[in-house]
Amino acid sequence: MVIAAVLPGCLWIPGIFKEKADPPAPQPDTRAISHCRPHAGRPMLLGSQTGERIFGCRVANPPDADWRLSFPETVDPRLTRPAVDGFLFAEGVEAIRLDRDDLPWSPHPYEAILELDVPDDGESREWRIIVIPHVDDMWPLPDPGSEG
Amino acid sequence: MSRVPALLALVAALALPACDDDPVVNAPSRLMTVELHEESRQSLMRAQPAGVHSWSGRENDTVAVQMTAPVEARASVTAVETIDGDSPDEIAIFLDGAGQLGDFGTTVNSLSLFDEPVLPSTYDVLIAPDALLGKHAARLITPVTLSDDVPPDDRLLWDLQPVEEVLGKVATYATNQPVAGAVVTFYRASEPRLPVGVTTVTDADGEFFAELPEGRYDIVLAGPGDGSVPIPPVRLLDQQLPLFQGAALRLEVPVVPTRPVRGSLVRAGSETPVAGRVRIEGQLTDLLPGGTGIAMGRYRAEFETEADGSWEAELPLGAFTATGIPRYAASTQTLGIGTLDFEVPFGVPSVEGLDVTMPPTVSARIEAYNPGGSPMVGATLVLRMKSAPRYSWRRVTGASGEVTGAFVGLVIEDEYDIELIPPPDEDGQTRIARVQTEATFAGPGTVLRIEARRSDRFQGVVFTEGQQEVGDVHVLLRDPETGELWDTAVSRDSDTFTGVFEAVVPR
């Protein structure tokens, strides 16, 4: 049971002040990649209501971080893949902004895999991104906020 | 250790001075926006904006940040087979509406059940068989309020609607020639920016087949993204589908003749070819006197050049811009983005020699300064282009000579978001907040000066509604007005001081 007594101008709590006076130094975080936002490994939409998304993680050694995009085979073989695989577009950063305009154009939804790779530590994370077509670029549509 | 007594003791211990300490009141008060990101050990939705918090400026005042407890969202998803009895390989669920941090996707389990902890909020829920990539129609349900008011045994019912057969044919206007290889996509007329997730391709006779729930749709016809079928893009608005008694839908595209177009990406000055990506955008020419009355969308195509930088495309008649995008190479980035306007006119058999000149990168100097004006050595500069392709990279300010406290190098001409991350001190502690700014590098010799602001270090604690301290949470602190990132920290995860983090905020 914690017993606390407030004295004029200060607080006494058994066992607490000693730690407060000499707080332990935080242990170095040895994880190469952690705390990814949004959580890695889950599908994300890019381009329906949000044309731009931020992807980021806590990276222990940011200079080693590479960000690449790749494009899986299409479900329907009659549809073409949008681009060559594995193009690098950022390095040395913990977070990137990805706008659908940065990605290849396609008239249909397609899948892109965003990969954060820290090669020296053998760690990587992937996000599966479903890219929505840029229909506004082809036919300007009314601003949904202007209706009514 | 926990719960209410322990938390109060912890906060009090951090907030009040020890008996033999003098009270410390020496800095202006500050507001800050706090975002929390928990590693996935508990619930995926523990990534949340935790709102604006205040710090009094007193060294021993602790900022207490409460995490919002997730609620268990439970739904049963009823899939619908295709007419042939095919089921989707997967059903993705996308939730939008709680802000970027709350947005997420997942897939239902093998029993078609959705069971996820989510932040209590109101969402748009998109049920997407094959994740919008196949032939099964998605359904958008909005709004859906997910809160702890729902009894734990109740389960929402999210069903997909029955589908009907839609047949169609794409042919040229007036000449009635079938159009093969056209990509046909569908949008609900009420959601013109969100595809239904049904994509089909016309066969050699220009015919296509799709399965859709009854309703009103916008139908988009276009060639594949790589430009291999150069047809005018057409959007047919607000069509009731399927047609009466299964009649085939007829879609017409204007006849716009095409011409072979050839060019290269070349390095400015030397005219040396270089490989990269080519993005074509333009407006097509309707040759029919008076026009066809069919509104053509802007034409787009994108493809890779050959290894020698050459490119070739079949383009309809019209006026275009070709954009050459160099491949990213941070350490040797010597090329910028080039554009070339050109026309594909009627009276020529082909258009040749379209060389898109890639300008050289330009020299820039970015100087970093400590509060007070001394050069900041060893600081990290993160540069992010603001235009496509939005390449990002980092540099470190130099320690001697002309580059003391500065980065001198080459950058692609563009507007940039630039972040200055001060180096830690000898103890590994950050003492100065980050700085974010914008700059335009256009032409050689741009000099940018970034000075960090005097900052204060403070302590905070992350806890849940149950008064339990939470360790291993990534804490991001931002300017509440501009969103500028000031500092990041991870809350401690130890027997003592769990949930405590330390960070800096600028004055």
CSV table of N, CA, C and O in Angstrom, one decimal, chain A residues 71-82 106 108-112 128-130, chain B residues 82 86-90 128-136 197-201:
chain,number,residue,atom,x,y,z
A,71,PHE,N,5.1,-3.9,-57.4
A,71,PHE,CA,3.7,-4.1,-58.0
A,71,PHE,C,3.5,-5.6,-58.3
A,71,PHE,O,4.0,-6.1,-59.2
A,72,PRO,N,2.6,-6.2,-57.5
A,72,PRO,CA,2.3,-7.6,-57.7
A,72,PRO,C,1.6,-7.8,-59.1
A,72,PRO,O,1.1,-6.9,-59.6
A,73,GLU,N,1.6,-9.1,-59.5
A,73,GLU,CA,0.9,-9.4,-60.7
A,73,GLU,C,-0.6,-9.0,-60.5
A,73,GLU,O,-1.1,-9.1,-59.4
A,74,THR,N,-1.3,-8.6,-61.6
A,74,THR,CA,-2.7,-8.3,-61.5
A,74,THR,C,-3.5,-9.6,-61.3
A,74,THR,O,-3.1,-10.6,-61.8
A,75,VAL,N,-4.7,-9.4,-60.7
A,75,VAL,CA,-5.6,-10.6,-60.5
A,75,VAL,C,-6.0,-11.0,-61.9
A,75,VAL,O,-6.1,-12.2,-62.2
A,76,ASP,N,-6.4,-10.1,-62.8
A,76,ASP,CA,-6.8,-10.4,-64.1
A,76,ASP,C,-5.6,-10.3,-65.0
A,76,ASP,O,-5.1,-9.2,-65.2
A,77,PRO,N,-5.2,-11.4,-65.7
A,77,PRO,CA,-4.0,-11.3,-66.5
A,77,PRO,C,-4.1,-10.4,-67.7
A,77,PRO,O,-3.1,-10.0,-68.3
A,78,ARG,N,-5.4,-10.0,-68.0
A,78,ARG,CA,-5.6,-9.1,-69.2
A,78,ARG,C,-5.2,-7.7,-68.8
A,78,ARG,O,-5.1,-6.8,-69.7
A,79,LEU,N,-5.0,-7.4,-67.5
A,79,LEU,CA,-4.7,-6.1,-67.0
A,79,LEU,C,-3.1,-6.0,-66.9
A,79,LEU,O,-2.5,-6.9,-66.4
A,80,THR,N,-2.6,-4.9,-67.3
A,80,THR,CA,-1.1,-4.7,-67.2
A,80,THR,C,-0.7,-4.3,-65.8
A,80,THR,O,-1.4,-3.6,-65.1
A,81,ARG,N,0.5,-4.7,-65.5
A,81,ARG,CA,1.1,-4.2,-64.2
A,81,ARG,C,1.5,-2.7,-64.5
A,81,ARG,O,1.9,-2.4,-65.6
A,82,PRO,N,1.4,-1.9,-63.5
A,82,PRO,CA,1.6,-0.5,-63.7
A,82,PRO,C,3.1,0.0,-63.9
A,82,PRO,O,3.3,1.0,-64.5
A,106,SER,N,-3.3,4.5,-63.6
A,106,SER,CA,-4.0,3.3,-64.1
A,106,SER,C,-5.5,3.7,-64.1
A,106,SER,O,-5.9,4.4,-63.2
A,108,HIS,N,-7.8,1.6,-63.5
A,108,HIS,CA,-8.4,0.6,-62.5
A,108,HIS,C,-7.6,0.5,-61.2
A,108,HIS,O,-6.4,0.9,-61.2
A,109,PRO,N,-8.3,0.1,-60.2
A,109,PRO,CA,-7.5,-0.1,-58.9
A,109,PRO,C,-6.4,-1.1,-59.1
A,109,PRO,O,-6.6,-2.1,-59.8
A,110,TYR,N,-5.3,-0.8,-58.5
A,110,TYR,CA,-4.2,-1.8,-58.5
A,110,TYR,C,-3.5,-1.8,-57.2
A,110,TYR,O,-3.7,-1.0,-56.3
A,111,GLU,N,-2.7,-2.9,-57.0
A,111,GLU,CA,-2.0,-3.1,-55.8
A,111,GLU,C,-0.6,-2.7,-55.8
A,111,GLU,O,0.1,-3.0,-56.8
A,112,ALA,N,-0.1,-2.0,-54.8
A,112,ALA,CA,1.3,-1.6,-54.7
A,112,ALA,C,1.8,-2.1,-53.3
A,112,ALA,O,1.0,-2.0,-52.4
A,128,ARG,N,0.5,-3.1,-47.8
A,128,ARG,CA,-0.2,-3.4,-49.0
A,128,ARG,C,-1.2,-2.2,-49.3
A,128,ARG,O,-2.1,-1.9,-48.5
A,129,ILE,N,-1.0,-1.6,-50.4
A,129,ILE,CA,-1.7,-0.4,-50.7
A,129,ILE,C,-2.6,-0.6,-52.0
A,129,ILE,O,-2.1,-1.1,-53.0
A,130,ILE,N,-3.9,-0.3,-51.8
A,130,ILE,CA,-4.8,-0.4,-53.0
A,130,ILE,C,-4.9,1.0,-53.5
A,130,ILE,O,-5.4,1.9,-52.8
B,82,THR,N,-20.5,-15.2,-57.2
B,82,THR,CA,-20.8,-14.8,-58.5
B,82,THR,C,-21.9,-15.8,-59.1
B,82,THR,O,-22.2,-16.8,-58.5
B,86,ASP,N,-18.5,-18.6,-57.9
B,86,ASP,CA,-17.2,-18.3,-57.4
B,86,ASP,C,-17.3,-17.3,-56.1
B,86,ASP,O,-18.2,-16.4,-56.1
B,87,SER,N,-16.5,-17.6,-55.2
B,87,SER,CA,-16.4,-16.7,-54.0
B,87,SER,C,-15.2,-15.9,-54.1
B,87,SER,O,-14.2,-16.4,-54.6
B,88,PRO,N,-15.2,-14.8,-53.4
B,88,PRO,CA,-13.9,-14.0,-53.4
B,88,PRO,C,-12.8,-14.7,-52.6
B,88,PRO,O,-13.1,-15.4,-51.7
B,89,ASP,N,-11.6,-14.5,-53.1
B,89,ASP,CA,-10.5,-15.1,-52.3
B,89,ASP,C,-10.3,-14.5,-50.9
B,89,ASP,O,-9.8,-15.1,-50.0
B,90,GLU,N,-10.7,-13.2,-50.8
B,90,GLU,CA,-10.6,-12.5,-49.5
B,90,GLU,C,-11.6,-11.4,-49.5
B,90,GLU,O,-12.2,-11.0,-50.6
B,128,ALA,N,-14.9,-4.9,-49.2
B,128,ALA,CA,-14.3,-5.0,-50.5
B,128,ALA,C,-13.8,-6.4,-50.8
B,128,ALA,O,-12.7,-6.8,-50.4
B,129,PRO,N,-14.7,-7.2,-51.5
B,129,PRO,CA,-14.2,-8.5,-51.9
B,129,PRO,C,-13.0,-8.4,-52.8
B,129,PRO,O,-13.0,-7.5,-53.7
B,130,ASP,N,-12.0,-9.2,-52.7
B,130,ASP,CA,-10.8,-9.2,-53.5
B,130,ASP,C,-10.1,-7.8,-53.4
B,130,ASP,O,-9.3,-7.4,-54.3
B,131,ALA,N,-10.4,-7.1,-52.3
B,131,ALA,CA,-9.8,-5.8,-52.1
B,131,ALA,C,-9.9,-4.8,-53.3
B,131,ALA,O,-8.9,-4.1,-53.6
B,132,LEU,N,-11.0,-4.8,-54.0
B,132,LEU,CA,-11.3,-4.0,-55.1
B,132,LEU,C,-10.6,-4.4,-56.4
B,132,LEU,O,-10.6,-3.7,-57.4
B,133,LEU,N,-9.9,-5.5,-56.3
B,133,LEU,CA,-9.0,-5.9,-57.5
B,133,LEU,C,-9.5,-6.9,-58.3
B,133,LEU,O,-8.9,-7.4,-59.3
B,134,GLY,N,-10.8,-7.4,-58.1
B,134,GLY,CA,-11.2,-8.5,-58.9
B,134,GLY,C,-12.5,-8.2,-59.6
B,134,GLY,O,-12.7,-7.2,-60.3
B,135,LYS,N,-13.5,-9.2,-59.4
B,135,LYS,CA,-14.7,-9.0,-60.2
B,135,LYS,C,-15.9,-9.0,-59.3
B,135,LYS,O,-17.1,-9.2,-59.7
B,136,HIS,N,-15.7,-8.9,-58.0
B,136,HIS,CA,-16.8,-8.8,-57.0
B,136,HIS,C,-17.0,-7.4,-56.6
B,136,HIS,O,-16.1,-6.7,-56.2
B,197,GLY,N,-15.0,-1.8,-57.7
B,197,GLY,CA,-14.1,-2.9,-57.6
B,197,GLY,C,-14.3,-4.0,-58.6
B,197,GLY,O,-13.7,-5.1,-58.5
B,198,VAL,N,-15.0,-3.7,-59.6
B,198,VAL,CA,-15.3,-4.6,-60.7
B,198,VAL,C,-14.6,-4.0,-62.0
B,198,VAL,O,-15.0,-3.0,-62.4
B,199,THR,N,-13.6,-4.7,-62.4
B,199,THR,CA,-12.8,-4.3,-63.6
B,199,THR,C,-12.9,-5.4,-64.7
B,199,THR,O,-12.7,-6.5,-64.3
B,200,THR,N,-13.2,-5.0,-65.9
B,200,THR,CA,-13.3,-6.0,-66.9
B,200,THR,C,-12.6,-5.4,-68.2
B,200,THR,O,-12.4,-4.2,-68.3
B,201,VAL,N,-12.3,-6.3,-69.1
B,201,VAL,CA,-11.6,-5.9,-70.4
B,201,VAL,C,-12.4,-6.4,-71.6
B,201,VAL,O,-12.9,-7.5,-71.6
